[in-house]
Amino acid sequence: MSSARPAASHITVRPLEEADLADADRIIRTAFGTFVGVPRPEQFFGDMDTLIGRFRADNTAGFAAESNGRILGANIATRWGSFGFFGPFGVHPDQWSTGVGRSIMARIMDTLEAWQLRMAGLFTFPHSPKHVGMYQRLGFSPRSLTAIVTKSLAPSSTTTAAAAVRYSTLSVEQKKEARAACRDLSDRIFEGLDPTGELRAIDTQNLGDTVLVWDDSQLVAFAACHNGPGTEAGGDNCYVKVALVRPGADAATYFAQLMAGCEAYARDVSATRVTAGVNTARREAYGYLCGNGYRIEMLGIAMHKPDDGGFSRPGMFVLDDWR
């Protein structure tokens, strides 16, 4: 007897709507939890939010698969200027291997193409031939591992971060100037790269803060951080969603200052740990974290389209993980 599940009839893939979020969130949690094999898959991710904050950002496009009024799966594409990625991507387990995932991905791929990106990427399970194979058929190539690393913060520790400024303390005009400086810095790393949508989403949705490091009047590093329940960090955690350092001879020094600023921010908001993602092809950044108290929590594999290193290469002090 075949174990394949029948596909739902009359599948429609349409833009994700606010009214879909509760169902879509539950499906994504259940899909990930079932794949990983936890006892209560619908509670996977705990008090983290991986969907709603992205849906409400102004640099994303979300899609839902629906049949007879039932949401079957959802996915969100995120644009950082000339680079884009997608996720979280989840299909209800009773619809796995029925074509629902392929239908959603067709809309995602159309969106990435319409954005006219220089590169697109994704984060997936390196031990899953099914996932890697599916994305290879869409033109993505497996590249280097991405490590999700975490550092526990001792309450009695002190951190010097005099050079760091927090985005939330700036005036409206100063925030505009800071975003322009972030775009200029990012463009030096990868032409057209612009993750400032993350700064706006964090600020307008009160998801955390952005740490800015200046050298005199020049922005040399920044890190967009989530903090607390209902964000991508979760309770008691500070999650560095994306961080970039101006390339050059002093990049390693600026990266150390930036991480000190992130840890100082985490302590100020009573977080007990800092989490970040780093592609292992960025050898200096990965080496710094491993040598300064960060331990690997999980590993994923970054897949790129086209098959090019992009901004995941030696000498780049960049943190992200495209989950």
Coordinates of C-alpha atoms in Angstrom, one line a residue:
M1 CA 0.0 0.0 0.0
S2 CA 1.3 3.4 -0.9
S3 CA 2.2 5.7 2.0
A4 CA 1.9 8.9 -0.1
R5 CA -0.8 11.3 1.1
P6 CA -3.4 12.6 -1.4
A7 CA -3.0 16.2 -2.4
A8 CA -5.6 18.7 -1.4
S9 CA -7.9 19.7 -4.2
H10 CA -8.2 23.2 -5.7
I11 CA -5.0 24.6 -4.2
T12 CA -4.6 28.3 -4.4
V13 CA -1.4 30.1 -3.6
R14 CA -2.1 33.7 -2.7
P15 CA -0.5 36.6 -0.7
L16 CA -0.4 36.0 3.0
E17 CA -2.9 38.1 5.0
E18 CA -3.0 39.2 8.6
A19 CA -6.0 36.9 9.2
D20 CA -3.8 33.9 8.1
L21 CA -1.1 34.5 10.7
A22 CA -2.3 32.3 13.5
D23 CA -2.9 29.3 11.2
A24 CA 0.3 29.9 9.3
D25 CA 2.3 30.2 12.5
R26 CA 0.9 27.0 13.9
I27 CA 1.6 25.1 10.6
I28 CA 5.2 26.3 10.5
R29 CA 5.8 25.3 14.1
T30 CA 4.2 21.9 13.6
A31 CA 6.1 21.3 10.4
F32 CA 9.5 22.1 11.9
G33 CA 8.7 20.3 15.2
T34 CA 7.5 17.2 13.3
F35 CA 10.6 17.1 11.1
V36 CA 12.9 17.4 14.1
G37 CA 10.9 14.9 16.1
V38 CA 9.9 16.8 19.3
P39 CA 7.0 15.5 21.4
R40 CA 4.8 18.5 21.0
P41 CA 5.6 19.9 17.5
E42 CA 3.0 22.6 17.6
Q43 CA 5.1 24.3 20.4
F44 CA 8.3 24.3 18.5
F45 CA 10.2 27.6 18.6
G46 CA 8.6 28.3 22.1
D47 CA 8.0 32.0 22.7
M48 CA 10.0 33.0 19.6
D49 CA 8.2 34.5 16.6
T50 CA 9.6 33.6 13.2
L51 CA 6.6 34.8 11.1
I52 CA 4.6 37.8 12.3
G53 CA 7.4 40.3 12.6
R54 CA 8.6 39.4 9.1
F55 CA 5.1 39.6 7.7
R56 CA 4.7 43.1 9.1
A57 CA 8.0 44.4 7.8
D58 CA 8.1 46.5 4.6
N59 CA 10.8 44.5 2.8
T60 CA 9.0 41.1 2.6
A61 CA 6.4 39.2 0.6
G62 CA 4.5 36.3 2.1
F63 CA 2.4 33.6 0.5
A64 CA -0.1 31.0 1.7
A65 CA -1.4 27.8 0.1
E66 CA -5.1 27.3 0.7
S67 CA -7.6 24.7 -0.2
N68 CA -11.3 24.9 0.7
G69 CA -10.7 27.6 3.2
R70 CA -7.9 25.7 5.0
I71 CA -4.3 27.1 5.1
L72 CA -1.9 24.3 4.1
G73 CA 1.4 26.1 4.2
A74 CA 3.2 29.4 4.2
N75 CA 6.5 31.1 3.2
I76 CA 8.0 34.6 3.3
A77 CA 10.6 36.1 1.1
T78 CA 12.8 38.9 2.5
R79 CA 14.7 41.4 0.4
W80 CA 17.9 43.1 1.5
G81 CA 18.5 45.2 -1.6
S82 CA 20.3 43.2 -4.2
F83 CA 20.1 40.0 -2.0
G84 CA 17.0 38.0 -1.0
F85 CA 16.2 34.9 0.9
F86 CA 13.1 33.1 2.1
G87 CA 11.7 31.5 5.3
P88 CA 10.2 30.4 7.5
F89 CA 8.7 27.9 5.1
G90 CA 6.3 25.3 6.4
V91 CA 3.8 22.9 5.0
H92 CA 1.4 21.0 7.3
P93 CA 2.8 17.4 7.7
D94 CA -0.4 15.9 6.3
Q95 CA 0.4 17.7 3.0
W96 CA 4.1 16.7 2.7
S97 CA 5.0 15.2 -0.7
T98 CA 1.7 16.3 -2.3
G99 CA 3.0 19.3 -4.3
V100 CA 1.9 22.0 -1.9
G101 CA 5.5 23.0 -1.1
R102 CA 6.3 23.2 -4.8
S103 CA 3.3 25.4 -5.5
I104 CA 4.4 27.8 -2.8
M105 CA 8.0 27.8 -3.9
A106 CA 6.9 28.7 -7.5
R107 CA 5.5 32.0 -6.1
I108 CA 8.6 32.6 -4.0
M109 CA 10.8 32.1 -7.0
D110 CA 8.7 34.4 -9.1
T111 CA 9.0 37.0 -6.4
L112 CA 12.8 36.7 -6.2
E113 CA 13.1 37.0 -9.9
A114 CA 10.8 40.1 -10.0
W115 CA 13.1 41.7 -7.4
Q116 CA 16.0 41.4 -9.9
L117 CA 18.5 40.3 -7.3
R118 CA 22.2 39.8 -7.7
M119 CA 22.0 36.7 -5.4
A120 CA 19.4 34.7 -3.5
G121 CA 20.0 32.3 -0.7
L122 CA 18.4 30.0 1.9
F123 CA 19.2 28.1 5.1
T124 CA 18.3 24.5 5.3
F125 CA 19.1 21.2 7.0
P126 CA 22.4 19.8 5.8
H127 CA 21.5 16.3 6.8
S128 CA 18.3 16.3 4.7
P129 CA 18.8 15.0 1.1
K130 CA 15.1 15.9 0.5
H131 CA 15.5 19.6 1.3
V132 CA 18.9 20.0 -0.4
G133 CA 17.7 18.2 -3.5
M134 CA 14.5 20.2 -3.7
Y135 CA 16.4 23.5 -3.6
Q136 CA 19.0 22.3 -6.0
R137 CA 16.2 21.6 -8.6
L138 CA 15.3 25.3 -8.2
G139 CA 18.8 26.4 -9.0
F140 CA 20.4 26.8 -5.5
S141 CA 23.8 25.3 -4.8
P142 CA 24.9 24.1 -1.4
R143 CA 27.9 26.2 -0.2
S144 CA 29.3 26.5 3.4
L145 CA 27.9 25.5 6.7
T146 CA 26.2 28.2 8.8
A147 CA 26.7 28.0 12.5
I148 CA 24.1 29.3 15.0
V149 CA 26.2 30.2 18.0
T150 CA 25.3 31.2 21.5
K151 CA 27.2 32.8 24.4
S152 CA 25.9 32.8 27.9
L153 CA 26.3 36.1 29.7
A154 CA 27.4 36.0 33.4
P155 CA 25.4 38.6 35.4
S156 CA 28.6 39.9 37.0
S157 CA 30.4 40.5 33.8
T158 CA 31.2 44.0 32.5
T159 CA 31.6 45.1 28.9
T160 CA 33.2 48.2 27.6
A161 CA 31.3 49.5 24.6
A162 CA 31.9 53.3 24.6
A163 CA 31.9 53.5 20.8
A164 CA 28.5 51.9 20.4
V165 CA 25.3 54.0 19.9
R166 CA 21.8 52.6 19.9
Y167 CA 19.4 53.4 17.1
S168 CA 16.5 53.8 19.4
T169 CA 18.2 56.8 21.0
L170 CA 18.4 58.8 17.8
S171 CA 16.0 61.5 16.5
V172 CA 14.0 60.8 13.4
E173 CA 16.5 62.7 11.2
Q174 CA 19.4 61.0 12.8
K175 CA 17.8 57.6 12.2
K176 CA 17.4 58.5 8.5
E177 CA 21.1 59.4 8.4
A178 CA 22.1 56.2 10.2
R179 CA 20.2 54.1 7.7
A180 CA 21.9 55.9 4.8
A181 CA 25.3 55.1 6.5
C182 CA 24.3 51.5 6.9
R183 CA 23.4 51.2 3.2
D184 CA 26.7 52.7 2.3
L185 CA 28.6 50.3 4.5
S186 CA 26.6 47.3 3.2
D187 CA 27.2 48.3 -0.4
R188 CA 31.0 48.1 0.2
I189 CA 30.5 44.5 1.2
F190 CA 28.2 43.4 -1.6
E191 CA 27.0 45.8 -4.3
G192 CA 23.4 46.8 -3.6
L193 CA 23.1 45.0 -0.3
D194 CA 20.7 46.8 1.9
P195 CA 19.4 45.2 5.1
T196 CA 18.0 48.5 6.6
G197 CA 14.5 47.1 6.4
E198 CA 15.5 45.1 9.5
L199 CA 16.3 48.3 11.3
R200 CA 12.9 49.8 10.5
A201 CA 11.0 46.6 11.4
I202 CA 12.8 46.4 14.8
D203 CA 12.2 50.0 15.5
T204 CA 8.6 50.3 14.4
Q205 CA 7.5 46.9 15.9
N206 CA 9.6 47.3 19.1
L207 CA 11.4 44.0 18.5
G208 CA 14.8 45.1 19.9
D209 CA 17.4 47.7 18.9
T210 CA 20.3 48.2 16.5
V211 CA 23.8 48.7 17.7
L212 CA 25.9 51.3 15.8
V213 CA 29.7 51.6 16.0
W214 CA 31.2 54.9 14.8
D215 CA 34.8 55.9 14.3
D216 CA 34.7 59.7 14.5
S217 CA 31.9 60.5 12.0
Q218 CA 32.2 57.3 10.0
L219 CA 29.9 54.3 10.6
V220 CA 32.1 51.2 10.8
A221 CA 29.7 48.5 12.0
F222 CA 26.1 47.8 12.9
A223 CA 24.0 45.0 14.3
A224 CA 20.2 44.7 14.2
C225 CA 19.2 42.8 17.3
H226 CA 16.0 41.1 18.4
N227 CA 15.3 40.7 22.1
G228 CA 12.7 38.9 24.2
P229 CA 9.4 36.9 23.8
G230 CA 7.5 37.5 20.6
T231 CA 10.6 38.3 18.6
E232 CA 13.1 36.1 16.7
A233 CA 15.1 36.0 19.8
G234 CA 12.7 34.5 22.4
G235 CA 12.8 35.1 26.1
D236 CA 16.0 35.9 27.9
N237 CA 17.9 36.0 24.6
C238 CA 19.4 38.7 22.3
Y239 CA 19.5 37.5 18.7
V240 CA 21.8 39.3 16.2
K241 CA 19.6 39.1 13.1
V242 CA 22.2 40.8 10.8
A243 CA 25.5 42.5 11.5
L244 CA 28.0 44.0 9.1
V245 CA 31.5 45.6 9.5
R246 CA 33.1 48.0 7.1
P247 CA 35.9 46.0 5.2
G248 CA 39.5 47.1 5.7
A249 CA 42.5 46.7 7.9
D250 CA 40.6 47.6 11.0
A251 CA 37.6 45.3 10.4
A252 CA 38.6 42.8 13.1
T253 CA 38.9 45.6 15.7
Y254 CA 35.5 47.0 14.7
F255 CA 33.9 43.6 14.9
A256 CA 35.2 43.1 18.4
Q257 CA 33.7 46.5 19.3
L258 CA 30.4 45.6 17.7
M259 CA 30.1 42.3 19.6
A260 CA 31.0 44.1 22.8
G261 CA 28.2 46.6 22.0
C262 CA 25.7 43.7 21.4
E263 CA 26.6 42.0 24.6
A264 CA 26.3 45.3 26.5
Y265 CA 22.8 45.8 25.0
A266 CA 21.9 42.2 25.9
R267 CA 22.8 42.8 29.5
D268 CA 20.9 46.1 29.6
V269 CA 17.7 44.4 28.6
S270 CA 18.3 41.5 31.0
A271 CA 19.1 38.9 28.4
T272 CA 21.2 36.0 29.6
R273 CA 22.6 35.0 26.3
V274 CA 23.5 36.3 22.8
T275 CA 22.7 34.2 19.7
A276 CA 24.0 34.9 16.2
G277 CA 24.4 33.1 12.9
V278 CA 27.7 33.1 11.0
N279 CA 28.6 31.4 7.7
T280 CA 31.8 29.4 8.2
A281 CA 33.2 30.7 4.9
R282 CA 33.6 34.0 6.8
R283 CA 36.6 32.4 8.6
E284 CA 37.8 35.4 10.6
A285 CA 34.3 36.2 12.0
Y286 CA 33.6 32.6 12.8
G287 CA 37.0 32.2 14.4
Y288 CA 36.5 35.3 16.6
L289 CA 33.1 34.0 17.9
C290 CA 34.5 30.5 18.6
G291 CA 37.4 32.1 20.4
N292 CA 35.3 34.4 22.5
G293 CA 32.9 32.3 24.4
Y294 CA 30.4 31.4 21.6
R295 CA 29.4 27.8 21.2
I296 CA 27.7 26.1 18.3
E297 CA 24.0 25.5 19.0
M298 CA 23.0 24.1 15.6
L299 CA 24.3 23.9 12.0
G300 CA 22.6 24.6 8.7
I301 CA 23.8 24.8 5.2
A302 CA 23.6 28.0 3.1
M303 CA 22.5 27.5 -0.5
H304 CA 23.2 30.2 -3.1
K305 CA 21.7 31.1 -6.5
P306 CA 23.9 31.6 -8.5
D307 CA 26.7 29.3 -7.3
D308 CA 28.9 32.1 -6.0
G309 CA 30.3 33.0 -2.6
G310 CA 28.7 36.4 -2.6
F311 CA 29.4 38.1 0.8
S312 CA 30.1 34.7 2.5
R313 CA 33.9 34.6 2.0
P314 CA 37.1 35.2 4.0
G315 CA 37.6 38.7 5.2
M316 CA 33.9 39.5 5.6
F317 CA 32.8 40.2 9.1
V318 CA 29.1 39.6 8.6
L319 CA 26.6 37.8 10.8
D320 CA 23.3 36.4 9.5
D321 CA 21.8 33.0 9.0
W322 CA 18.8 33.3 6.5
R323 CA 16.5 31.1 8.6

